[in-house]
Amino acid sequence: MQKLNFPVFNFRFKNSENKVAIFDEIRKKFVLLTPEEWVRQHVVHYLISVKKHPKTLINVEKKVLQNGISKRYDVVAFRPDGSIYLVIECKAPEVKLTQKVFDQLAQYNFILNATYLMVTNGLNHYFCEINVEQSNYNFLTDIPELNLNQFE
């Protein structure tokens, strides 16, 4: 698989029927290794290892309903109170991060109401903070670590 713009992480792989699978720490199972999954697993390890986000507060590939249509987000990170801290849209490295990708993430966030959004293809990452009161967003250089002390 292609080298991505993330730190190097240790992954578990297995081969089955000439297909490679990667172990997902959140779903606790091996999943087919596609280019998008390669990016998603880097994001998950980034959240856990670099941002120190608890595994128990991360969800991967869950369905949401939007206007009666079933959609599936890539990664969501929660706060301990159950509110959504961060929504992440992952694309394969060869996919350009266009306005359409940002619009897809923004539509998910109408339902999820996250404070932060991230879009990545593994090579380029974009982060933003949502300001609900002013109905706008500010681009950031990174996502801040979740302050777990405020929930004690």
Short mmCIF file of N, CA, C and O in Angstrom, two decimals, residues 18-131:
data_model
loop_
_atom_site.label_atom_id
_atom_site.label_comp_id
_atom_site.label_asym_id
_atom_site.label_seq_id
_atom_site.Cartn_x
_atom_site.Cartn_y
_atom_site.Cartn_z
N ASN A 18 -6.35 -15.04 -1.29
CA ASN A 18 -5.61 -14.07 -2.12
C ASN A 18 -6.03 -12.63 -1.91
O ASN A 18 -5.84 -11.78 -2.78
N LYS A 19 -6.63 -12.34 -0.75
CA LYS A 19 -7.01 -10.97 -0.42
C LYS A 19 -6.37 -10.61 0.91
O LYS A 19 -6.26 -11.44 1.81
N VAL A 20 -5.96 -9.35 1.02
CA VAL A 20 -5.33 -8.89 2.25
C VAL A 20 -6.38 -8.16 3.09
O VAL A 20 -7.16 -7.36 2.58
N ALA A 21 -6.36 -8.46 4.38
CA ALA A 21 -7.26 -7.79 5.33
C ALA A 21 -6.40 -7.10 6.38
O ALA A 21 -5.27 -7.53 6.67
N ILE A 22 -6.94 -6.03 6.95
CA ILE A 22 -6.28 -5.28 8.01
C ILE A 22 -7.17 -5.31 9.24
O ILE A 22 -8.40 -5.25 9.10
N PHE A 23 -6.55 -5.40 10.42
CA PHE A 23 -7.35 -5.47 11.64
C PHE A 23 -7.80 -4.07 12.04
O PHE A 23 -7.00 -3.15 12.15
N ASP A 24 -9.10 -3.94 12.27
CA ASP A 24 -9.68 -2.68 12.70
C ASP A 24 -9.82 -2.72 14.21
O ASP A 24 -10.58 -3.53 14.75
N GLU A 25 -9.10 -1.84 14.89
CA GLU A 25 -9.10 -1.78 16.36
C GLU A 25 -10.46 -1.39 16.94
O GLU A 25 -10.75 -1.72 18.09
N ILE A 26 -11.26 -0.71 16.17
CA ILE A 26 -12.57 -0.26 16.66
C ILE A 26 -13.62 -1.34 16.45
O ILE A 26 -14.37 -1.69 17.37
N ARG A 27 -13.68 -1.90 15.25
CA ARG A 27 -14.67 -2.93 14.96
C ARG A 27 -14.24 -4.30 15.49
O ARG A 27 -15.01 -5.24 15.47
N LYS A 28 -12.98 -4.41 15.91
CA LYS A 28 -12.42 -5.64 16.47
C LYS A 28 -12.52 -6.82 15.51
O LYS A 28 -12.89 -7.93 15.88
N LYS A 29 -12.20 -6.54 14.24
CA LYS A 29 -12.21 -7.62 13.24
C LYS A 29 -11.33 -7.21 12.06
O LYS A 29 -10.98 -6.04 11.90
N PHE A 30 -10.97 -8.20 11.25
CA PHE A 30 -10.23 -7.92 10.03
C PHE A 30 -11.20 -7.48 8.95
O PHE A 30 -12.29 -8.06 8.81
N VAL A 31 -10.82 -6.45 8.20
CA VAL A 31 -11.64 -5.94 7.10
C VAL A 31 -10.78 -5.89 5.84
O VAL A 31 -9.55 -5.75 5.91
N LEU A 32 -11.41 -6.03 4.70
CA LEU A 32 -10.70 -6.03 3.43
C LEU A 32 -9.89 -4.74 3.27
O LEU A 32 -10.41 -3.64 3.49
N LEU A 33 -8.64 -4.90 2.90
CA LEU A 33 -7.75 -3.75 2.75
C LEU A 33 -7.92 -3.13 1.36
O LEU A 33 -7.41 -3.64 0.38
N THR A 34 -8.66 -2.04 1.31
CA THR A 34 -8.82 -1.25 0.09
C THR A 34 -8.03 0.05 0.30
O THR A 34 -7.64 0.36 1.43
N PRO A 35 -7.80 0.83 -0.75
CA PRO A 35 -7.11 2.11 -0.55
C PRO A 35 -7.82 3.01 0.46
O PRO A 35 -7.18 3.65 1.29
N GLU A 36 -9.15 3.08 0.43
CA GLU A 36 -9.88 3.91 1.39
C GLU A 36 -9.74 3.35 2.81
O GLU A 36 -9.58 4.11 3.76
N GLU A 37 -9.79 2.04 2.95
CA GLU A 37 -9.63 1.43 4.28
C GLU A 37 -8.24 1.70 4.83
O GLU A 37 -8.07 1.90 6.04
N TRP A 38 -7.23 1.71 3.98
CA TRP A 38 -5.87 2.04 4.38
C TRP A 38 -5.82 3.43 5.01
O TRP A 38 -5.22 3.64 6.06
N VAL A 39 -6.51 4.37 4.39
CA VAL A 39 -6.59 5.73 4.92
C VAL A 39 -7.37 5.73 6.24
O VAL A 39 -6.94 6.31 7.23
N ARG A 40 -8.52 5.06 6.27
CA ARG A 40 -9.37 5.02 7.47
C ARG A 40 -8.59 4.44 8.66
O ARG A 40 -8.65 4.97 9.77
N GLN A 41 -7.83 3.38 8.44
CA GLN A 41 -7.09 2.78 9.55
C GLN A 41 -5.98 3.70 10.04
O GLN A 41 -5.68 3.75 11.24
N HIS A 42 -5.37 4.45 9.14
CA HIS A 42 -4.38 5.45 9.57
C HIS A 42 -5.05 6.52 10.43
O HIS A 42 -4.51 6.96 11.44
N VAL A 43 -6.24 6.95 10.02
CA VAL A 43 -6.98 7.97 10.78
C VAL A 43 -7.30 7.44 12.18
O VAL A 43 -7.11 8.14 13.18
N VAL A 44 -7.78 6.23 12.27
CA VAL A 44 -8.12 5.63 13.57
C VAL A 44 -6.89 5.57 14.47
O VAL A 44 -6.93 5.97 15.63
N HIS A 45 -5.78 5.11 13.93
CA HIS A 45 -4.55 5.03 14.72
C HIS A 45 -4.04 6.42 15.09
O HIS A 45 -3.49 6.61 16.18
N TYR A 46 -4.23 7.38 14.21
CA TYR A 46 -3.86 8.77 14.50
C TYR A 46 -4.66 9.29 15.70
O TYR A 46 -4.11 9.89 16.62
N LEU A 47 -5.97 9.05 15.69
CA LEU A 47 -6.82 9.50 16.80
C LEU A 47 -6.40 8.85 18.11
O LEU A 47 -6.30 9.51 19.14
N ILE A 48 -6.12 7.56 18.08
CA ILE A 48 -5.79 6.82 19.29
C ILE A 48 -4.37 7.14 19.78
O ILE A 48 -4.16 7.46 20.94
N SER A 49 -3.40 7.05 18.87
CA SER A 49 -1.99 7.18 19.27
C SER A 49 -1.52 8.62 19.42
O SER A 49 -0.79 8.93 20.35
N VAL A 50 -1.90 9.47 18.50
CA VAL A 50 -1.41 10.86 18.51
C VAL A 50 -2.32 11.76 19.31
O VAL A 50 -1.87 12.54 20.15
N LYS A 51 -3.62 11.67 19.07
CA LYS A 51 -4.57 12.56 19.74
C LYS A 51 -5.07 12.00 21.07
O LYS A 51 -5.84 12.66 21.77
N LYS A 52 -4.66 10.78 21.41
CA LYS A 52 -5.01 10.16 22.70
C LYS A 52 -6.51 10.05 22.93
O LYS A 52 -7.00 10.16 24.05
N HIS A 53 -7.25 9.86 21.84
CA HIS A 53 -8.70 9.71 21.94
C HIS A 53 -9.02 8.26 22.33
O HIS A 53 -8.53 7.34 21.69
N PRO A 54 -9.82 8.04 23.37
CA PRO A 54 -10.13 6.66 23.78
C PRO A 54 -10.82 5.87 22.68
O PRO A 54 -11.74 6.38 22.02
N LYS A 55 -10.39 4.63 22.49
CA LYS A 55 -10.99 3.75 21.48
C LYS A 55 -12.49 3.61 21.69
O LYS A 55 -13.25 3.51 20.73
N THR A 56 -12.90 3.59 22.96
CA THR A 56 -14.32 3.39 23.28
C THR A 56 -15.19 4.55 22.83
O THR A 56 -16.41 4.43 22.80
N LEU A 57 -14.58 5.68 22.47
CA LEU A 57 -15.33 6.85 22.03
C LEU A 57 -15.16 7.10 20.53
O LEU A 57 -15.33 8.22 20.05
N ILE A 58 -14.83 6.04 19.78
CA ILE A 58 -14.67 6.15 18.33
C ILE A 58 -15.59 5.13 17.67
O ILE A 58 -15.69 3.99 18.11
N ASN A 59 -16.27 5.55 16.62
CA ASN A 59 -17.11 4.68 15.79
C ASN A 59 -16.60 4.71 14.36
O ASN A 59 -16.16 5.76 13.89
N VAL A 60 -16.72 3.58 13.68
CA VAL A 60 -16.27 3.48 12.29
C VAL A 60 -17.40 2.91 11.45
O VAL A 60 -18.05 1.94 11.83
N GLU A 61 -17.64 3.56 10.30
CA GLU A 61 -18.60 3.08 9.30
C GLU A 61 -19.96 2.71 9.88
O GLU A 61 -20.38 1.56 9.83
N LYS A 62 -20.65 3.71 10.38
CA LYS A 62 -22.01 3.51 10.88
C LYS A 62 -22.99 4.24 9.97
O LYS A 62 -22.65 5.25 9.35
N LYS A 63 -24.20 3.72 9.93
CA LYS A 63 -25.24 4.33 9.09
C LYS A 63 -25.89 5.51 9.80
O LYS A 63 -26.07 5.50 11.01
N VAL A 64 -26.24 6.52 9.00
CA VAL A 64 -27.08 7.62 9.45
C VAL A 64 -28.17 7.81 8.40
O VAL A 64 -27.95 7.54 7.23
N LEU A 65 -29.32 8.24 8.84
CA LEU A 65 -30.42 8.51 7.91
C LEU A 65 -30.50 9.99 7.65
O LEU A 65 -30.51 10.80 8.58
N GLN A 66 -30.53 10.34 6.35
CA GLN A 66 -30.68 11.73 5.96
C GLN A 66 -31.82 11.82 4.95
O GLN A 66 -31.72 11.26 3.85
N ASN A 67 -32.89 12.48 5.34
CA ASN A 67 -34.08 12.59 4.50
C ASN A 67 -34.55 11.22 4.01
O ASN A 67 -34.90 11.05 2.85
N GLY A 68 -34.51 10.24 4.91
CA GLY A 68 -34.95 8.89 4.57
C GLY A 68 -33.95 8.08 3.78
O GLY A 68 -34.22 6.93 3.43
N ILE A 69 -32.80 8.65 3.47
CA ILE A 69 -31.77 7.95 2.71
C ILE A 69 -30.66 7.51 3.66
O ILE A 69 -30.18 8.30 4.47
N SER A 70 -30.28 6.25 3.55
CA SER A 70 -29.25 5.71 4.41
C SER A 70 -27.86 6.09 3.87
O SER A 70 -27.55 5.84 2.71
N LYS A 71 -27.06 6.72 4.73
CA LYS A 71 -25.69 7.11 4.39
C LYS A 71 -24.78 6.42 5.39
O LYS A 71 -25.23 5.93 6.42
N ARG A 72 -23.48 6.41 5.13
CA ARG A 72 -22.53 5.77 6.03
C ARG A 72 -21.33 6.69 6.22
O ARG A 72 -20.65 7.02 5.26
N TYR A 73 -21.10 7.10 7.47
CA TYR A 73 -19.93 7.93 7.73
C TYR A 73 -18.70 7.04 7.93
O TYR A 73 -18.82 5.86 8.23
N ASP A 74 -17.52 7.62 7.77
CA ASP A 74 -16.28 6.86 7.91
C ASP A 74 -15.85 6.73 9.37
O ASP A 74 -15.72 5.63 9.88
N VAL A 75 -15.62 7.85 10.03
CA VAL A 75 -15.16 7.82 11.42
C VAL A 75 -15.84 8.95 12.19
O VAL A 75 -15.93 10.07 11.70
N VAL A 76 -16.29 8.63 13.41
CA VAL A 76 -16.83 9.63 14.32
C VAL A 76 -16.15 9.44 15.66
O VAL A 76 -16.00 8.31 16.14
N ALA A 77 -15.73 10.56 16.26
CA ALA A 77 -15.16 10.55 17.60
C ALA A 77 -16.13 11.28 18.53
O ALA A 77 -16.57 12.38 18.21
N PHE A 78 -16.46 10.64 19.63
CA PHE A 78 -17.42 11.18 20.59
C PHE A 78 -16.71 11.79 21.80
O PHE A 78 -15.57 11.48 22.09
N ARG A 79 -17.45 12.62 22.51
CA ARG A 79 -17.05 13.07 23.84
C ARG A 79 -17.62 12.07 24.84
O ARG A 79 -18.57 11.35 24.51
N PRO A 80 -17.11 12.06 26.08
CA PRO A 80 -17.66 11.14 27.09
C PRO A 80 -19.16 11.33 27.37
O PRO A 80 -19.84 10.39 27.77
N ASP A 81 -19.70 12.54 27.11
CA ASP A 81 -21.13 12.76 27.34
C ASP A 81 -22.00 12.28 26.17
O ASP A 81 -23.22 12.42 26.20
N GLY A 82 -21.37 11.70 25.14
CA GLY A 82 -22.10 11.16 24.00
C GLY A 82 -22.27 12.12 22.85
O GLY A 82 -22.70 11.72 21.76
N SER A 83 -21.94 13.39 23.03
CA SER A 83 -22.02 14.34 21.92
C SER A 83 -20.86 14.07 20.95
O SER A 83 -19.85 13.48 21.32
N ILE A 84 -21.03 14.50 19.72
CA ILE A 84 -20.03 14.20 18.69
C ILE A 84 -19.00 15.30 18.62
O ILE A 84 -19.32 16.47 18.43
N TYR A 85 -17.78 14.90 18.78
CA TYR A 85 -16.63 15.81 18.79
C TYR A 85 -16.12 16.05 17.36
O TYR A 85 -15.84 17.17 16.98
N LEU A 86 -16.03 14.97 16.58
CA LEU A 86 -15.35 15.02 15.29
C LEU A 86 -15.96 14.03 14.30
O LEU A 86 -16.23 12.89 14.67
N VAL A 87 -16.19 14.48 13.07
CA VAL A 87 -16.61 13.60 11.98
C VAL A 87 -15.52 13.64 10.92
O VAL A 87 -15.05 14.73 10.55
N ILE A 88 -15.14 12.46 10.44
CA ILE A 88 -14.05 12.37 9.46
C ILE A 88 -14.53 11.65 8.21
O ILE A 88 -15.13 10.58 8.30
N GLU A 89 -14.25 12.24 7.08
CA GLU A 89 -14.53 11.63 5.78
C GLU A 89 -13.19 11.20 5.18
O GLU A 89 -12.28 12.02 5.02
N CYS A 90 -13.08 9.91 4.88
CA CYS A 90 -11.85 9.35 4.30
C CYS A 90 -12.09 8.99 2.84
O CYS A 90 -13.12 8.41 2.50
N LYS A 91 -11.12 9.31 2.04
CA LYS A 91 -11.14 8.94 0.63
C LYS A 91 -9.85 8.21 0.30
O LYS A 91 -8.84 8.36 1.00
N ALA A 92 -9.85 7.46 -0.77
CA ALA A 92 -8.63 6.79 -1.24
C ALA A 92 -7.62 7.85 -1.67
O ALA A 92 -8.01 8.96 -2.07
N PRO A 93 -6.32 7.53 -1.60
CA PRO A 93 -5.30 8.52 -1.95
C PRO A 93 -5.44 9.12 -3.34
O PRO A 93 -5.09 10.29 -3.55
N GLU A 94 -5.97 8.37 -4.28
CA GLU A 94 -6.09 8.90 -5.65
C GLU A 94 -7.30 9.82 -5.83
O GLU A 94 -7.45 10.47 -6.87
N VAL A 95 -8.16 9.91 -4.83
CA VAL A 95 -9.35 10.75 -4.93
C VAL A 95 -9.00 12.18 -4.53
O VAL A 95 -8.45 12.43 -3.47
N LYS A 96 -9.31 13.12 -5.41
CA LYS A 96 -9.07 14.52 -5.11
C LYS A 96 -10.10 15.02 -4.09
O LYS A 96 -11.27 14.66 -4.15
N LEU A 97 -9.65 15.86 -3.19
CA LEU A 97 -10.54 16.41 -2.16
C LEU A 97 -11.18 17.69 -2.70
O LEU A 97 -10.68 18.79 -2.51
N THR A 98 -12.30 17.49 -3.36
CA THR A 98 -13.01 18.59 -4.03
C THR A 98 -14.11 19.14 -3.14
O THR A 98 -14.39 18.62 -2.06
N GLN A 99 -14.77 20.15 -3.62
CA GLN A 99 -15.90 20.74 -2.91
C GLN A 99 -16.99 19.69 -2.68
O GLN A 99 -17.67 19.70 -1.65
N LYS A 100 -17.15 18.77 -3.61
CA LYS A 100 -18.16 17.72 -3.48
C LYS A 100 -17.89 16.86 -2.23
O LYS A 100 -18.82 16.47 -1.52
N VAL A 101 -16.62 16.59 -1.94
CA VAL A 101 -16.26 15.81 -0.76
C VAL A 101 -16.61 16.59 0.51
O VAL A 101 -17.17 16.05 1.45
N PHE A 102 -16.28 17.89 0.51
CA PHE A 102 -16.62 18.74 1.66
C PHE A 102 -18.14 18.82 1.84
O PHE A 102 -18.63 18.78 2.96
N ASP A 103 -18.86 18.91 0.73
CA ASP A 103 -20.32 18.98 0.81
C ASP A 103 -20.90 17.70 1.40
O ASP A 103 -21.86 17.73 2.19
N GLN A 104 -20.33 16.55 1.04
CA GLN A 104 -20.76 15.26 1.58
C GLN A 104 -20.60 15.26 3.10
O GLN A 104 -21.52 14.89 3.83
N LEU A 105 -19.45 15.71 3.57
CA LEU A 105 -19.19 15.76 5.00
C LEU A 105 -20.12 16.76 5.70
O LEU A 105 -20.66 16.48 6.77
N ALA A 106 -20.34 17.90 5.07
CA ALA A 106 -21.22 18.92 5.65
C ALA A 106 -22.65 18.38 5.79
O ALA A 106 -23.33 18.65 6.78
N GLN A 107 -23.10 17.59 4.81
CA GLN A 107 -24.44 17.00 4.90
C GLN A 107 -24.54 16.03 6.06
O GLN A 107 -25.53 16.01 6.78
N TYR A 108 -23.50 15.21 6.27
CA TYR A 108 -23.49 14.31 7.43
C TYR A 108 -23.57 15.13 8.71
O TYR A 108 -24.24 14.77 9.65
N ASN A 109 -22.88 16.27 8.72
CA ASN A 109 -22.82 17.04 9.95
C ASN A 109 -24.13 17.76 10.26
O ASN A 109 -24.36 18.13 11.40
N PHE A 110 -25.00 17.96 9.27
CA PHE A 110 -26.33 18.50 9.58
C PHE A 110 -27.06 17.57 10.55
O PHE A 110 -27.83 18.01 11.39
N ILE A 111 -26.80 16.28 10.42
CA ILE A 111 -27.43 15.28 11.28
C ILE A 111 -26.62 15.09 12.57
O ILE A 111 -27.18 14.99 13.65
N LEU A 112 -25.29 15.04 12.44
CA LEU A 112 -24.43 14.65 13.56
C LEU A 112 -24.03 15.79 14.49
O LEU A 112 -23.73 15.57 15.65
N ASN A 113 -23.98 17.02 13.97
CA ASN A 113 -23.66 18.21 14.78
C ASN A 113 -22.32 18.13 15.50
O ASN A 113 -22.22 18.40 16.70
N ALA A 114 -21.28 17.77 14.78
CA ALA A 114 -19.94 17.71 15.36
C ALA A 114 -19.35 19.11 15.49
O ALA A 114 -19.74 20.02 14.77
N THR A 115 -18.42 19.24 16.41
CA THR A 115 -17.70 20.50 16.58
C THR A 115 -16.60 20.64 15.53
O THR A 115 -16.34 21.74 15.04
N TYR A 116 -15.98 19.52 15.19
CA TYR A 116 -14.85 19.52 14.24
C TYR A 116 -15.11 18.56 13.10
O TYR A 116 -15.78 17.54 13.26
N LEU A 117 -14.55 18.90 11.94
CA LEU A 117 -14.63 18.06 10.75
C LEU A 117 -13.23 17.84 10.20
O LEU A 117 -12.38 18.73 10.30
N MET A 118 -13.02 16.67 9.62
CA MET A 118 -11.75 16.37 8.96
C MET A 118 -12.06 15.65 7.66
O MET A 118 -12.91 14.77 7.62
N VAL A 119 -11.35 16.05 6.61
CA VAL A 119 -11.43 15.38 5.32
C VAL A 119 -10.01 14.98 4.96
O VAL A 119 -9.09 15.80 5.07
N THR A 120 -9.82 13.73 4.56
CA THR A 120 -8.48 13.28 4.20
C THR A 120 -8.52 12.23 3.11
O THR A 120 -9.45 11.44 3.03
N ASN A 121 -7.50 12.25 2.28
CA ASN A 121 -7.26 11.14 1.35
C ASN A 121 -5.94 10.46 1.73
O ASN A 121 -5.37 9.73 0.94
N GLY A 122 -5.47 10.73 2.93
CA GLY A 122 -4.23 10.14 3.42
C GLY A 122 -3.00 10.95 3.05
O GLY A 122 -2.00 10.86 3.73
N LEU A 123 -3.11 11.72 1.99
CA LEU A 123 -2.00 12.55 1.55
C LEU A 123 -2.22 14.00 1.97
O LEU A 123 -1.30 14.68 2.40
N ASN A 124 -3.46 14.45 1.83
CA ASN A 124 -3.85 15.80 2.22
C ASN A 124 -4.94 15.70 3.28
O ASN A 124 -5.83 14.86 3.17
N HIS A 125 -4.83 16.55 4.29
CA HIS A 125 -5.81 16.57 5.38
C HIS A 125 -6.30 18.00 5.53
O HIS A 125 -5.51 18.93 5.52
N TYR A 126 -7.60 18.13 5.72
CA TYR A 126 -8.20 19.43 6.00
C TYR A 126 -9.03 19.30 7.27
O TYR A 126 -9.78 18.34 7.44
N PHE A 127 -8.86 20.28 8.16
CA PHE A 127 -9.54 20.29 9.44
C PHE A 127 -10.31 21.59 9.57
O PHE A 127 -9.81 22.64 9.17
N CYS A 128 -11.48 21.54 10.16
CA CYS A 128 -12.19 22.78 10.43
C CYS A 128 -13.03 22.67 11.69
O CYS A 128 -13.41 21.58 12.11
N GLU A 129 -13.27 23.82 12.29
CA GLU A 129 -14.10 23.93 13.48
C GLU A 129 -15.41 24.59 13.05
O GLU A 129 -15.40 25.62 12.37
N ILE A 130 -16.51 24.02 13.47
CA ILE A 130 -17.83 24.53 13.10
C ILE A 130 -18.28 25.55 14.15
O ILE A 130 -18.23 25.27 15.34
N ASN A 131 -18.72 26.70 13.69
CA ASN A 131 -19.29 27.71 14.58
C ASN A 131 -20.78 27.77 14.27
O ASN A 131 -21.20 28.39 13.29
#
